[in-house]
Short mmCIF file of C-alpha atoms and ligand atoms in Angstrom, two decimals:
data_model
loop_
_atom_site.label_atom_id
_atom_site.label_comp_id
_atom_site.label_asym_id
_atom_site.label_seq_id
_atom_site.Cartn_x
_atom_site.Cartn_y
_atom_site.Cartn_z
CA UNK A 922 -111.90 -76.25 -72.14
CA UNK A 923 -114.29 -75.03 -69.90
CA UNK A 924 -115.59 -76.13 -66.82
CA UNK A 925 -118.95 -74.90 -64.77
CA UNK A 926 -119.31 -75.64 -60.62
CA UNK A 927 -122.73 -75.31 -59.93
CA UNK A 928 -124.80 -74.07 -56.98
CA UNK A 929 -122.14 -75.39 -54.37
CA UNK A 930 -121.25 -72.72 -51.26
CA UNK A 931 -118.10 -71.03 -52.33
CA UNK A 932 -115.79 -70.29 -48.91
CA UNK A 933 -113.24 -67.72 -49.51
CA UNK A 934 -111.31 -65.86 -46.83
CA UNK A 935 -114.02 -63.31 -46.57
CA UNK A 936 -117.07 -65.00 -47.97
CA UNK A 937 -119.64 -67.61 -47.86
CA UNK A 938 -122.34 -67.78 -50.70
CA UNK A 939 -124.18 -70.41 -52.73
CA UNK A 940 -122.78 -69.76 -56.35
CA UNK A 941 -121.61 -71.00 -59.79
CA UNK A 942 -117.70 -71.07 -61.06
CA UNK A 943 -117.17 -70.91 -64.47
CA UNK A 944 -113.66 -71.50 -65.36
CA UNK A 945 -112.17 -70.78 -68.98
CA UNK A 946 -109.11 -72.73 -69.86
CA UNK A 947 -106.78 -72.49 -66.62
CA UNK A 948 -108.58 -69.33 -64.99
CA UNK A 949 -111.97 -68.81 -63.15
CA UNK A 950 -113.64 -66.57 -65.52
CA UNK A 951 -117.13 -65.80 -63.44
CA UNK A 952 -118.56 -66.79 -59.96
CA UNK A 953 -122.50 -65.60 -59.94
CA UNK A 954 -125.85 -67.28 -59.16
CA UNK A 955 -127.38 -69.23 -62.01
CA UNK A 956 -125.17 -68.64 -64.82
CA UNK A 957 -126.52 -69.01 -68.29
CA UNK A 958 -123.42 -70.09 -69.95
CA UNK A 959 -122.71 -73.85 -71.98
CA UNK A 960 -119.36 -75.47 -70.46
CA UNK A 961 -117.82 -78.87 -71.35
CA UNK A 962 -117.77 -80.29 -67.94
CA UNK A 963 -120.71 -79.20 -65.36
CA UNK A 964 -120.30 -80.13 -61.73
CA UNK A 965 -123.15 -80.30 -59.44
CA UNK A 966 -121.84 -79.31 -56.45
CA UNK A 967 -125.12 -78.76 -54.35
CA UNK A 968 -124.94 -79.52 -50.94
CA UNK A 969 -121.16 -79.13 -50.87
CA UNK A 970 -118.52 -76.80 -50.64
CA UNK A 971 -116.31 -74.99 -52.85
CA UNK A 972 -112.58 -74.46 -51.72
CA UNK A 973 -109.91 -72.41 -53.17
CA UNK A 974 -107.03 -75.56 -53.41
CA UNK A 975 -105.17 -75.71 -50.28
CA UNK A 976 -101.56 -74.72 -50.26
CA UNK A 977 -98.93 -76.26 -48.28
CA UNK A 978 -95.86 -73.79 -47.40
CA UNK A 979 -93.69 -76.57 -45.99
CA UNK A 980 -92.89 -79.80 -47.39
CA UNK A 981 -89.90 -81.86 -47.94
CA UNK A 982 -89.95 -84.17 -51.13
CA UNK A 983 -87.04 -86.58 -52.44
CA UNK A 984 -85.05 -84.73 -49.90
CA UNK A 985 -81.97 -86.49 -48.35
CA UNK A 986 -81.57 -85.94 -44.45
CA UNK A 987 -81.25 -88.13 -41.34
CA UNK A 988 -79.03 -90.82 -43.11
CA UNK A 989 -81.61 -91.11 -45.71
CA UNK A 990 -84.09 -90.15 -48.24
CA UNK A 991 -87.73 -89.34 -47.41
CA UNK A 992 -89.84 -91.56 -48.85
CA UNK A 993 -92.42 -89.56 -50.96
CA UNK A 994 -90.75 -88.49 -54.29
CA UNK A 995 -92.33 -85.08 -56.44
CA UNK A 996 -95.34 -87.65 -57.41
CA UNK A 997 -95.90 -89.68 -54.71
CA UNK A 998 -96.05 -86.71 -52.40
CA UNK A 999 -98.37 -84.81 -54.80
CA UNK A 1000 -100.69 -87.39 -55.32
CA UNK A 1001 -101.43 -87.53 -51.50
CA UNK A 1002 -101.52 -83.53 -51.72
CA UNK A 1003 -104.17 -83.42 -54.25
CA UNK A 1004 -106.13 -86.10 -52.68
CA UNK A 1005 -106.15 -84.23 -49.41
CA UNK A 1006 -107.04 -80.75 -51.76
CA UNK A 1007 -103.67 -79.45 -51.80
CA UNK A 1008 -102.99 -77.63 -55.45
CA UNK A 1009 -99.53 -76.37 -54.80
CA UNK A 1010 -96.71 -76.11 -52.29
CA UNK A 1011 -93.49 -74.55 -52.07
CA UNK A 1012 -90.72 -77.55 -51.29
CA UNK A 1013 -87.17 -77.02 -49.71
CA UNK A 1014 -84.47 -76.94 -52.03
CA UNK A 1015 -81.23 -77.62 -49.89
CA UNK A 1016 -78.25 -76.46 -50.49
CA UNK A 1017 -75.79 -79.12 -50.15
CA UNK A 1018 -72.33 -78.55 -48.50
CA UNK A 1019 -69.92 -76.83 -50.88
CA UNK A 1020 -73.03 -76.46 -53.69
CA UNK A 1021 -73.74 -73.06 -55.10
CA UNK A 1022 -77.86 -71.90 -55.22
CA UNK A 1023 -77.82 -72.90 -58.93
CA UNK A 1024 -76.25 -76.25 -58.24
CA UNK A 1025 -79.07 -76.92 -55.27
CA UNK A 1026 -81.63 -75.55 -57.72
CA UNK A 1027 -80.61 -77.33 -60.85
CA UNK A 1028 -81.14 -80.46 -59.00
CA UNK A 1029 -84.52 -79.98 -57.16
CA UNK A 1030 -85.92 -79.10 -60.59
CA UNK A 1031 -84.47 -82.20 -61.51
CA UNK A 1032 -86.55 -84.10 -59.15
CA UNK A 1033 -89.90 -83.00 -60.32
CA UNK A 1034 -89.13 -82.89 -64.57
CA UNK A 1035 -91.96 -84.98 -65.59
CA UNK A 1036 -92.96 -86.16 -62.11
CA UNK A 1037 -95.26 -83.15 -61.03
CA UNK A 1038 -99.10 -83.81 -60.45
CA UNK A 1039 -99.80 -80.12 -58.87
CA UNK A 1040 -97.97 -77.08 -58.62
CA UNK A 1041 -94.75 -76.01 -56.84
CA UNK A 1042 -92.35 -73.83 -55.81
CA UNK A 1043 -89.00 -73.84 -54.49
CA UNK A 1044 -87.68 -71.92 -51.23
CA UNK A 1045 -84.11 -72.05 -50.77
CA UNK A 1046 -82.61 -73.68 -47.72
CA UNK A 1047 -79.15 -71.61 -46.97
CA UNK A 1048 -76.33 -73.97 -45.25
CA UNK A 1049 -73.37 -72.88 -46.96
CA UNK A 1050 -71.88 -69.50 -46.88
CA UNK A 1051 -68.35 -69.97 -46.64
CA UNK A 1052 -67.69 -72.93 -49.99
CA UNK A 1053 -70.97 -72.65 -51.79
CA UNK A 1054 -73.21 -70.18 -52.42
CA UNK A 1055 -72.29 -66.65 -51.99
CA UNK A 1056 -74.49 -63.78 -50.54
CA UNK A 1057 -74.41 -61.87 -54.20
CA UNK A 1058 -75.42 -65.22 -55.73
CA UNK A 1059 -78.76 -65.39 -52.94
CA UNK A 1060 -79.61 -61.76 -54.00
CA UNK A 1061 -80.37 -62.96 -57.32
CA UNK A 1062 -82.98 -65.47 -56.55
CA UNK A 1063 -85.90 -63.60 -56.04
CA UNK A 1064 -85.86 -62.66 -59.45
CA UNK A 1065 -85.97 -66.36 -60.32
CA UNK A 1066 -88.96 -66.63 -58.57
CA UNK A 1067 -87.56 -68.57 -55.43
CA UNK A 1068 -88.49 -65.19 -53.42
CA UNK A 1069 -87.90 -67.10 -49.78
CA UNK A 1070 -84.71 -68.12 -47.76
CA UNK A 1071 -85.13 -70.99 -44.74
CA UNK A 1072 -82.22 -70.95 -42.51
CA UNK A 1073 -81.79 -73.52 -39.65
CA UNK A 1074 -80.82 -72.66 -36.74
CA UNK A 1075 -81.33 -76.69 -35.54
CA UNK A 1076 -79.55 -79.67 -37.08
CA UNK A 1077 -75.74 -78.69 -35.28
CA UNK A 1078 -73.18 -80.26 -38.02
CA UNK A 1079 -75.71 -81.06 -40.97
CA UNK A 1080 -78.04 -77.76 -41.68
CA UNK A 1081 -77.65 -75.62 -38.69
CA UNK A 1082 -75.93 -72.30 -39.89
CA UNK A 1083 -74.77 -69.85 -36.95
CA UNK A 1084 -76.11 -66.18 -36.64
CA UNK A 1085 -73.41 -64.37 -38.42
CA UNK A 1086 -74.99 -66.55 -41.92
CA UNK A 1087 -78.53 -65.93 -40.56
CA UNK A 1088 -78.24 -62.26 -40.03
CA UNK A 1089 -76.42 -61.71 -43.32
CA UNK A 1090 -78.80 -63.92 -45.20
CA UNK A 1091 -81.50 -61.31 -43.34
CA UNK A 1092 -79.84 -58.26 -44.65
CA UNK A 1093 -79.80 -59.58 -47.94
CA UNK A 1094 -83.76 -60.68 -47.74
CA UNK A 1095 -84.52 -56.86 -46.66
CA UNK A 1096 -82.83 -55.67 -50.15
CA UNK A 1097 -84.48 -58.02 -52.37
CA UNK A 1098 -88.09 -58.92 -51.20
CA UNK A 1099 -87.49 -61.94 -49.81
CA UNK A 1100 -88.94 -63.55 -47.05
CA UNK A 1101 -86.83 -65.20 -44.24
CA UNK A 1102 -87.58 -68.67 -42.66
CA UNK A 1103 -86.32 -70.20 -39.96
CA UNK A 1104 -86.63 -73.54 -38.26
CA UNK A 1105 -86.31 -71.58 -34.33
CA UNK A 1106 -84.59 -74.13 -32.14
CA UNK A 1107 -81.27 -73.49 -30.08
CA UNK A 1108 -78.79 -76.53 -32.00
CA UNK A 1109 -75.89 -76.23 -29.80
CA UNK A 1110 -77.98 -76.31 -26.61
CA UNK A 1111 -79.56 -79.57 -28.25
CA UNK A 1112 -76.51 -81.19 -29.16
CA UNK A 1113 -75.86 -80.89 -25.36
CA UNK A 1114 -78.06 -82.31 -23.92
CA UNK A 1115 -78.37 -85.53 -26.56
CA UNK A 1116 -74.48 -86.41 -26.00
CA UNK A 1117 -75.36 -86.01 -22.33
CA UNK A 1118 -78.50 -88.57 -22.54
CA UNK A 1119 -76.68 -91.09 -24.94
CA UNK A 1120 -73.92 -91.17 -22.11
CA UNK A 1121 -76.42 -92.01 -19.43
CA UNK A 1122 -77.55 -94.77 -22.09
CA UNK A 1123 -80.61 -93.02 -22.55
CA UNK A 1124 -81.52 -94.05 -26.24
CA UNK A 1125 -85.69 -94.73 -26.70
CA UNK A 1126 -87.65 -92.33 -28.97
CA UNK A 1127 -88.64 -90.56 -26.19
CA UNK A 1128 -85.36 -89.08 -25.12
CA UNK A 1129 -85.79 -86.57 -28.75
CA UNK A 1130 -88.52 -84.34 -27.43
CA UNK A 1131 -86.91 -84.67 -23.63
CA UNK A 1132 -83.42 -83.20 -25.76
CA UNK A 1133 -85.29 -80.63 -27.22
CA UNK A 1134 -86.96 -78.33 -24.42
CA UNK A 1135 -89.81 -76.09 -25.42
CA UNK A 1136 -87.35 -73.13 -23.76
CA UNK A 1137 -85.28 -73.81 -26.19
CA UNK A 1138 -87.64 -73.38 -29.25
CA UNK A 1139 -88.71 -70.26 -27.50
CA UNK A 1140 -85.06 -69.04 -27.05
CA UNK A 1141 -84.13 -69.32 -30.62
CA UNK A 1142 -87.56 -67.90 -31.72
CA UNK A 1143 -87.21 -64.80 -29.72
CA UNK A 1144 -83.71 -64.67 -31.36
CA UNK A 1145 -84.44 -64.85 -34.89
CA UNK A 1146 -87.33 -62.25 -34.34
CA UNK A 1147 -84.91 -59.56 -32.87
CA UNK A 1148 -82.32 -60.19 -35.65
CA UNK A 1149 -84.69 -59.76 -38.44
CA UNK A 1150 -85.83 -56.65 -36.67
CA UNK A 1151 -82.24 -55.32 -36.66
CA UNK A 1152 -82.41 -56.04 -40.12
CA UNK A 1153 -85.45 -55.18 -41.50
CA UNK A 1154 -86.24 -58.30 -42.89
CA UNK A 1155 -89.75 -59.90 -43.06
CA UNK A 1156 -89.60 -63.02 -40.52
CA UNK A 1157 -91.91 -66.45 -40.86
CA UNK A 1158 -91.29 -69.06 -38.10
CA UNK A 1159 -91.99 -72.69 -39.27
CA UNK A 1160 -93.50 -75.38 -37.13
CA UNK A 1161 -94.18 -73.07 -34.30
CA UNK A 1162 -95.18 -76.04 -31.37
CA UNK A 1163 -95.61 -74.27 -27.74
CA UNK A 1164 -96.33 -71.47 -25.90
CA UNK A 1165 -92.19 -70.71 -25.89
CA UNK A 1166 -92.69 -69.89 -28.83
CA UNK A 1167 -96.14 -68.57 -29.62
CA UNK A 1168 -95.52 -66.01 -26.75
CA UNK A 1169 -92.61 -63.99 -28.60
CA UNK A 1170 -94.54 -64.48 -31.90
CA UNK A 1171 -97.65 -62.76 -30.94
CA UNK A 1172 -96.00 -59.59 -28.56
CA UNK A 1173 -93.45 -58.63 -32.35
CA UNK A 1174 -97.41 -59.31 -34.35
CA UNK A 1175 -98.58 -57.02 -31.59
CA UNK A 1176 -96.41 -54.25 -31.99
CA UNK A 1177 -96.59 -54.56 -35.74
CA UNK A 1178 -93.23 -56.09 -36.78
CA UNK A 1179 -93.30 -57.89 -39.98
CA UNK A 1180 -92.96 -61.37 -38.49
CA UNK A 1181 -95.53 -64.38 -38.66
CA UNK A 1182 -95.44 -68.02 -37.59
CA UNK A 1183 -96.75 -71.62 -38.97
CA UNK A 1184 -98.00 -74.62 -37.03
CA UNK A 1185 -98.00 -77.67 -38.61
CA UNK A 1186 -101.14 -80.37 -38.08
CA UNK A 1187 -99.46 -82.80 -36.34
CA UNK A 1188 -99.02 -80.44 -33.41
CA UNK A 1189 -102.54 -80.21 -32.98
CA UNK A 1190 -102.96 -83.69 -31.98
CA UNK A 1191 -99.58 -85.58 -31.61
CA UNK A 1192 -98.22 -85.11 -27.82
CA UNK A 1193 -94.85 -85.93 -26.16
CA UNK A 1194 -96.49 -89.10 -24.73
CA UNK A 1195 -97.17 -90.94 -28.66
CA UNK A 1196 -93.08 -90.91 -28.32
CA UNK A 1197 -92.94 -93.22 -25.63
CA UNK A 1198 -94.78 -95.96 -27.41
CA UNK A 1199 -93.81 -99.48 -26.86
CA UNK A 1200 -91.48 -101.48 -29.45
CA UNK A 1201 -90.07 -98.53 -30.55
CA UNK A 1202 -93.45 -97.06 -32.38
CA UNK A 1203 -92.37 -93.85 -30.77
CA UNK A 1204 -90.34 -93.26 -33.57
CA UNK A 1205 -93.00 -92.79 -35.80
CA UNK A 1206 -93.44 -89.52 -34.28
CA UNK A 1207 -89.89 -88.04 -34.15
CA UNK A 1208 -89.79 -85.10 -35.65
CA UNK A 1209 -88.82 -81.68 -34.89
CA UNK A 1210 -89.79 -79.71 -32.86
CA UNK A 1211 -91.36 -82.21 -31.11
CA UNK A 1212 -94.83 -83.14 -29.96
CA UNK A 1213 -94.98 -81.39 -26.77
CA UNK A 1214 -97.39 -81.54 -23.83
CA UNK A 1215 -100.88 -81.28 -24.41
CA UNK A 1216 -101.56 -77.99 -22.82
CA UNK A 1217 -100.14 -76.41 -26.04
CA UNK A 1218 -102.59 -78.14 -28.04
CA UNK A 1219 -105.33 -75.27 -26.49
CA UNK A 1220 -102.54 -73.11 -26.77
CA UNK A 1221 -101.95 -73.49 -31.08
CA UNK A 1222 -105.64 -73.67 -31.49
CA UNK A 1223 -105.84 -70.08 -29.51
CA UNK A 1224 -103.13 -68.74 -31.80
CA UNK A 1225 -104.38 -69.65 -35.12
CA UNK A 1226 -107.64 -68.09 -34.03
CA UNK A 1227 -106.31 -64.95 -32.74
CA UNK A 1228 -103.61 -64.87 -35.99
CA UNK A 1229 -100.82 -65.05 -33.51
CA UNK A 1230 -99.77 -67.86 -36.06
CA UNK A 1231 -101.04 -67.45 -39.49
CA UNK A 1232 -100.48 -70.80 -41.40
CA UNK A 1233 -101.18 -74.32 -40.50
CA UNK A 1234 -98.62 -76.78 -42.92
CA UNK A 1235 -97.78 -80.09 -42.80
CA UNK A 1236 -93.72 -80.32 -42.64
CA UNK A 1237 -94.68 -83.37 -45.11
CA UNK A 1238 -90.75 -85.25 -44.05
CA UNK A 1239 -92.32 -88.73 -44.87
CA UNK A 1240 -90.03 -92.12 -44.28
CA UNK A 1241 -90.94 -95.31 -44.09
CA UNK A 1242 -91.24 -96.96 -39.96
CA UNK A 1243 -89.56 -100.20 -41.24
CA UNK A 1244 -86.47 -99.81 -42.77
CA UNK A 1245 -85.84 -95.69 -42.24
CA UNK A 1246 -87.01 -94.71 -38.80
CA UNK A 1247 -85.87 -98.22 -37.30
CA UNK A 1248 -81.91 -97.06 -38.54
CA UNK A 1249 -82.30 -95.42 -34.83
CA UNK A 1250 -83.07 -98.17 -32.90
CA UNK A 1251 -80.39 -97.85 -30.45
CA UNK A 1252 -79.93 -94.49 -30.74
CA UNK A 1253 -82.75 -91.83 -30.58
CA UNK A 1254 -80.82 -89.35 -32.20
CA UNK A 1255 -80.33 -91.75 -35.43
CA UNK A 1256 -83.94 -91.81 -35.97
CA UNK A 1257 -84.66 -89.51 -39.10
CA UNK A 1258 -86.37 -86.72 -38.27
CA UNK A 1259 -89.59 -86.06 -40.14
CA UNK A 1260 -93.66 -87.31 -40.49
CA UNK A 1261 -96.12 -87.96 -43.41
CA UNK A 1262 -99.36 -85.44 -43.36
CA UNK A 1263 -99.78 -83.71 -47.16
CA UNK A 1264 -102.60 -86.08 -47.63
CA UNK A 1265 -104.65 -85.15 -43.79
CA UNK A 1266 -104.47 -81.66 -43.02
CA UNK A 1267 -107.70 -80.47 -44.89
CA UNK A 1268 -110.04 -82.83 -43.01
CA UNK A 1269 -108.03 -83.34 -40.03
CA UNK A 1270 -108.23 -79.00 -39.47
CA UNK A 1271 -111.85 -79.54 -41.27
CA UNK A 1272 -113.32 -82.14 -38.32
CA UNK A 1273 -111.10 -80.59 -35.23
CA UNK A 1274 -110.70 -76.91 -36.03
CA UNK A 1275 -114.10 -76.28 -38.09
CA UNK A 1276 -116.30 -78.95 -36.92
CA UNK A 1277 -115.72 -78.78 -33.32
CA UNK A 1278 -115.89 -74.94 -33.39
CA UNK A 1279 -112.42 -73.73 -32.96
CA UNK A 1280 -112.48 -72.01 -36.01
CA UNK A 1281 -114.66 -70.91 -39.13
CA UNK A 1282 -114.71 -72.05 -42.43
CA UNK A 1283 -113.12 -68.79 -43.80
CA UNK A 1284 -110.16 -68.60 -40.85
CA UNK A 1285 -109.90 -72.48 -42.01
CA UNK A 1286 -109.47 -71.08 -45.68
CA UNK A 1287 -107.19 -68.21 -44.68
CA UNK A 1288 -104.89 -70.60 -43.00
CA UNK A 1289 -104.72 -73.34 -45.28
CA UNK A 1290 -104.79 -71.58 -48.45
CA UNK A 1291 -104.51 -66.97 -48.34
CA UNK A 1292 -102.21 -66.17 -46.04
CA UNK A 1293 -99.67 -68.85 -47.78
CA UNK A 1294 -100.30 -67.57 -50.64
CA UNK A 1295 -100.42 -63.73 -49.67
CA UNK A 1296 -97.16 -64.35 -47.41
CA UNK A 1297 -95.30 -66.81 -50.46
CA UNK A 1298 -95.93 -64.54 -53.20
CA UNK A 1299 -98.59 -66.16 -54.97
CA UNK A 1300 -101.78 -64.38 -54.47
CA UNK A 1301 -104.08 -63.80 -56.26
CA UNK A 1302 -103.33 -65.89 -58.71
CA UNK A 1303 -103.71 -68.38 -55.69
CA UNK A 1304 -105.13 -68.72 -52.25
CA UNK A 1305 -108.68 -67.38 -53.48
CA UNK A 1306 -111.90 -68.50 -56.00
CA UNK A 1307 -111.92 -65.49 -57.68
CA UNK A 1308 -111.80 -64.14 -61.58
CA UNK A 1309 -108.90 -63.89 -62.85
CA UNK A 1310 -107.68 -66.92 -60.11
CA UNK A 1311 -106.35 -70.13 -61.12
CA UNK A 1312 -108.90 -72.40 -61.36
CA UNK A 1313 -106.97 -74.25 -58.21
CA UNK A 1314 -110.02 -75.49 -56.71
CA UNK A 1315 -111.54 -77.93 -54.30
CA UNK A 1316 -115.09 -79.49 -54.12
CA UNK A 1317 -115.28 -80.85 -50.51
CA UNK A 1318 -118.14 -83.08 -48.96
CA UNK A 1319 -118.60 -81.59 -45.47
CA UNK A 1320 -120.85 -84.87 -44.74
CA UNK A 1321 -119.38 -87.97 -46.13
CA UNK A 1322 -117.07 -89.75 -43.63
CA UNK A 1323 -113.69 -90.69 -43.85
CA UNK A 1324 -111.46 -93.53 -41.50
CA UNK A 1325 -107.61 -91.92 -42.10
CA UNK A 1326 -105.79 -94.91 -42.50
CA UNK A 1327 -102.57 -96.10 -43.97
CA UNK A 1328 -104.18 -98.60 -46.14
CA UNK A 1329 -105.79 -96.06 -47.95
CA UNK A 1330 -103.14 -93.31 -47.76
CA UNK A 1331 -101.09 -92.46 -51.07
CA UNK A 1332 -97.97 -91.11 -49.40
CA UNK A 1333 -95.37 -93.79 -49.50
CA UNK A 1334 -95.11 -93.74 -45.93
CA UNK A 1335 -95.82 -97.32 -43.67
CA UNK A 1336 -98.04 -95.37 -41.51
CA UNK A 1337 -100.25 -92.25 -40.86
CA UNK A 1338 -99.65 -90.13 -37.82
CA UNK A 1339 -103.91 -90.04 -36.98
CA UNK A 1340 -104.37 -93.67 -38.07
CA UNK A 1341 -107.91 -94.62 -37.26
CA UNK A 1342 -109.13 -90.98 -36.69
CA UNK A 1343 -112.72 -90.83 -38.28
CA UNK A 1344 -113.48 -87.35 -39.77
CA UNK A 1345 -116.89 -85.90 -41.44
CA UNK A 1346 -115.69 -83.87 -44.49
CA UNK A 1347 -113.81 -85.30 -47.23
CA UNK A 1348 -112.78 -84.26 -50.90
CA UNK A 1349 -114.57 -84.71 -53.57
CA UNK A 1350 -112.80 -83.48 -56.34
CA UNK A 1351 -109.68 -81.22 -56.71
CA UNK A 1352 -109.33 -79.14 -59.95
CA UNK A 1353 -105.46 -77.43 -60.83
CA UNK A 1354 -106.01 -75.06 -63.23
CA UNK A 1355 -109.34 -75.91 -64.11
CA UNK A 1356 -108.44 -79.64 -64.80
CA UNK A 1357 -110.10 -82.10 -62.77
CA UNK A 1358 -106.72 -83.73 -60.86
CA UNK A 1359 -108.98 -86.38 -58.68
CA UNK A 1360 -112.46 -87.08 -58.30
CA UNK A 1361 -114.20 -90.65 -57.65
CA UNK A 1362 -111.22 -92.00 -56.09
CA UNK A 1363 -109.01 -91.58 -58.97
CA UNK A 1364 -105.96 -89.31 -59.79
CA UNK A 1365 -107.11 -87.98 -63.37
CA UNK A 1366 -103.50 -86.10 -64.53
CA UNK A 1367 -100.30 -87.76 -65.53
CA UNK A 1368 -96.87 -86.90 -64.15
CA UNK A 1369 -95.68 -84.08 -66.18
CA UNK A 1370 -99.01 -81.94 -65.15
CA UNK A 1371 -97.62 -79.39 -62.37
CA UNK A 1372 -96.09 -76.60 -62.95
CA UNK A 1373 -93.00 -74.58 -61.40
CA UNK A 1374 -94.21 -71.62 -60.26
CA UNK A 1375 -92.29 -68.84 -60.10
CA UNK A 1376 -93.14 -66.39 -57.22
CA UNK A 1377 -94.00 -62.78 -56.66
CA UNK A 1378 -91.37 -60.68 -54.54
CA UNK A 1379 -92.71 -60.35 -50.81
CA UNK A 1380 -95.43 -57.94 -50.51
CA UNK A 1381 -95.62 -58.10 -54.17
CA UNK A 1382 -99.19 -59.60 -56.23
CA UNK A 1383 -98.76 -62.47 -58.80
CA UNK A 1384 -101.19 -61.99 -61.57
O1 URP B 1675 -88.49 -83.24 -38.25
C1 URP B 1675 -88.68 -82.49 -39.19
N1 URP B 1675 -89.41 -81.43 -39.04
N2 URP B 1675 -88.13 -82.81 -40.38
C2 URP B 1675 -88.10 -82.01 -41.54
C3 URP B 1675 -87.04 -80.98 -41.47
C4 URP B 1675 -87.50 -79.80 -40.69
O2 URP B 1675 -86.92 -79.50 -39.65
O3 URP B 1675 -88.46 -79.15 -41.08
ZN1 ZN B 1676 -87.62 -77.64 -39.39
ZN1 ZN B 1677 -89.67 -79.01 -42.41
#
């Protein structure tokens, strides 16, 4: 099968030209002007542009937490990701409580046999060093291709580890080329403070982000940053949020320490105020960290400009308003913690970072599709439009306009976090491995389609 993209502008990290693709069987084989080959499939892509397929670092599918399951299984969460031009993303497999990494892994592959649209990969989420998984059992991931560990350092009693298990789970990343996560939030000053608001019968939405301090995202942050440096482990932040945060980040980046940091869409345009919502809407934005003031919002923008952060993902964490988030009615801290997004974050970053002219179409490339893939061991095989590539690619319509709105959204979720936003760029077709995955409106691959991919070591190339 081959497939030729014709005369569209192809935006990589570094470049922006008016070229053909032609893609042989899963690969791009040439990119050139006016290419005199035959294909089976020609798409005129004039007038639009070409994409590599945006990768998402950070999602949570079929994943139990809060009291619950999030909503969006392997293919209704990958569905909305190829919709929104996302080709692949690299999920959280959690270790459960007692469960060795082969248990926790054995079961997340489970969840996407025969349900995967697009591509993905596993990181491993460490909870359990003391019943389940030992540290000589972690050192043998990477060469199964799960090449990152997440710790949290949030989530006191369910996921939160302490710093012994996050420092020896960085001494083990330094020896085998993985890369260490962590969600950067102080737990045990958080519990705290929520026992002490539940006792002063403080239990509305907006209590969570009045819990959770930005102080105390830059606290753990700075934390986690001088531990990996002690030892020498490569650091990556998730869901940086504020300036706490962002501060720390950039002075290590500064002085050359192997440590980089994520935002996360929502951040851009959710603020603590959506949490105080009447009839408890609030909840539809409890997540964490979260939404802060809306000074940071200048202040996130700034830092994925100046790569003080170096990734914008979604933290996909999808449940359903009625029925999942309304199980903390009472009782703030009962509300699961998590929002929908796989499906927004190219058009959303597209209208507000691009359009309005925060940043270029290449940053908007680098940070939505190469540095994941440099940082996540996958490039170049993706994160670029280039030969030899997977043909993981996106044709995007910077002119046709888009309403976001749940009605038209394919996560399971009962709402959308921009509902009503109106953006000027949308997706016209997304290609995974050179098969066409949507385009017209209409998902185009069966269940079964994605692929596990197994990742490079950090640093390392995956051709
Ligand atoms: O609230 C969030 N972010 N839920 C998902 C789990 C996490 O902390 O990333
Ligand atoms: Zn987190
Ligand atoms: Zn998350």
């Amino acid at each position: 099968m081959s497939v030729l993209i014709r005369n569209g502008r192809v935006v990589t990290a570094a470049d922006s030209t008016i070229a053909d693709v032609y893609i042989e069987g899963e690969r791009v084989s040439m990119i050139g002007t006016s290419l005199d080959v035959d294909a089976d499939v020609v798409i005129d892509a004039t007038g639009k542009l070409v994409l590599p397929g945006a990768i998402d670092p950070h999602t949570h599918l079929d994943m139990p937490f809060g009291g619950t399951v999030t909503i969006d299984d392997v293919t209704s969460g990958q569905t909305a990701a190829a919709f929104g031009g996302t080709t692949c993303h690299i999920d959280f497999c959690i270790q459960g409580q007692g469960q060795t990494f082969a248990e926790a892994l054995a079961v997340w592959h489970g969840k996407r046999e025969g349900k995967a649209i697009i591509d993905n990969g596993f990181h491993i989420a460490v909870t359990d060093l003391q019943n389940g998984g030992t540290l000589e059992e972690l050192a043998t991931l990477p060469a199964q291709g799960v090449t990152s560990y997440k710790l949290f350092m949030a989530y006191k009693g369910v996921l939160q580890v302490d710093d012994e298990a996050l420092f020896r789970t960085m001494q083990v990343a330094s020896e085998t080329g993985a890369l260490v996560m962590v969600h950067a939030e102080n737990g045990d000053a958080i519990d705290v403070l929520v026992k002490e608001a539940l006792a002063a019968g403080n239990t509305a939405p907006i209590y969570h982000a009045l819990t959770r301090p930005p102080e105390r995202e830059g606290e753990a942050t700075n934390r986690a940053i001088q531990l990996a440096r002690i030892a020498r482990a490569p650091l990556y932040v998730v869901h940086v949020t504020c300036k706490e945060a962002v501060d720390p980040i950039a002075k290590a980046r500064a002085a050359g320490w192997d440590v980089w940091g994520e935002t996360c869409t929502q951040y851009f345009f959710v603020d603590q105020t959506f949490l105080e919502r009447p009839d408890f809407e609030g909840a539809k934005f409890v997540y964490s960290p979260p939404a802060r003031d809306k000074s940071n919002q200048d202040v996130l923008w700034d830092a994925v400009r100046t790569d003080a952060l170096s990734a914008i993902s979604t933290d996909h964490c999808a449940f359903l308003w009625d029925g999942q988030k309304t199980m903390g009615r009472d009782d703030f801290s009962k509300i699961p913690n998590g929002g929908p997004g796989l499906e927004d974050r190219l058009v959303m970053i597209h209208e507000f970072g691009v359009r309005s002219g925060r940043i270029t179409l290449n940053r908007m490339v680098e940070l939505l599709a190469t540095n994941p893939a440099k940082l996540f061991g996958l490039y170049p095989r993706k994160g670029t439009i280039a030969p030899g590539s997977d043909a993981d690619i996106v044709i995007f319509d910077p002119n046709r306009k888009k309403t976001i709105t749940v009605a038209r959204q394919h996560s399971k979720s009962d709402y959308n976090l921009y509902e009503g936003t109106t953006v000027t760029g949308d997706v016209d077709v997304t290609l995974v491995r050179g098969t066409v995955a949507v385009q017209d409106g209409e998902l185009k691959v069966e269940p079964g389609f994605g692929q596990f991919v197994k990742r490079a070591k950090f640093g390392e190339q995956l051709l």
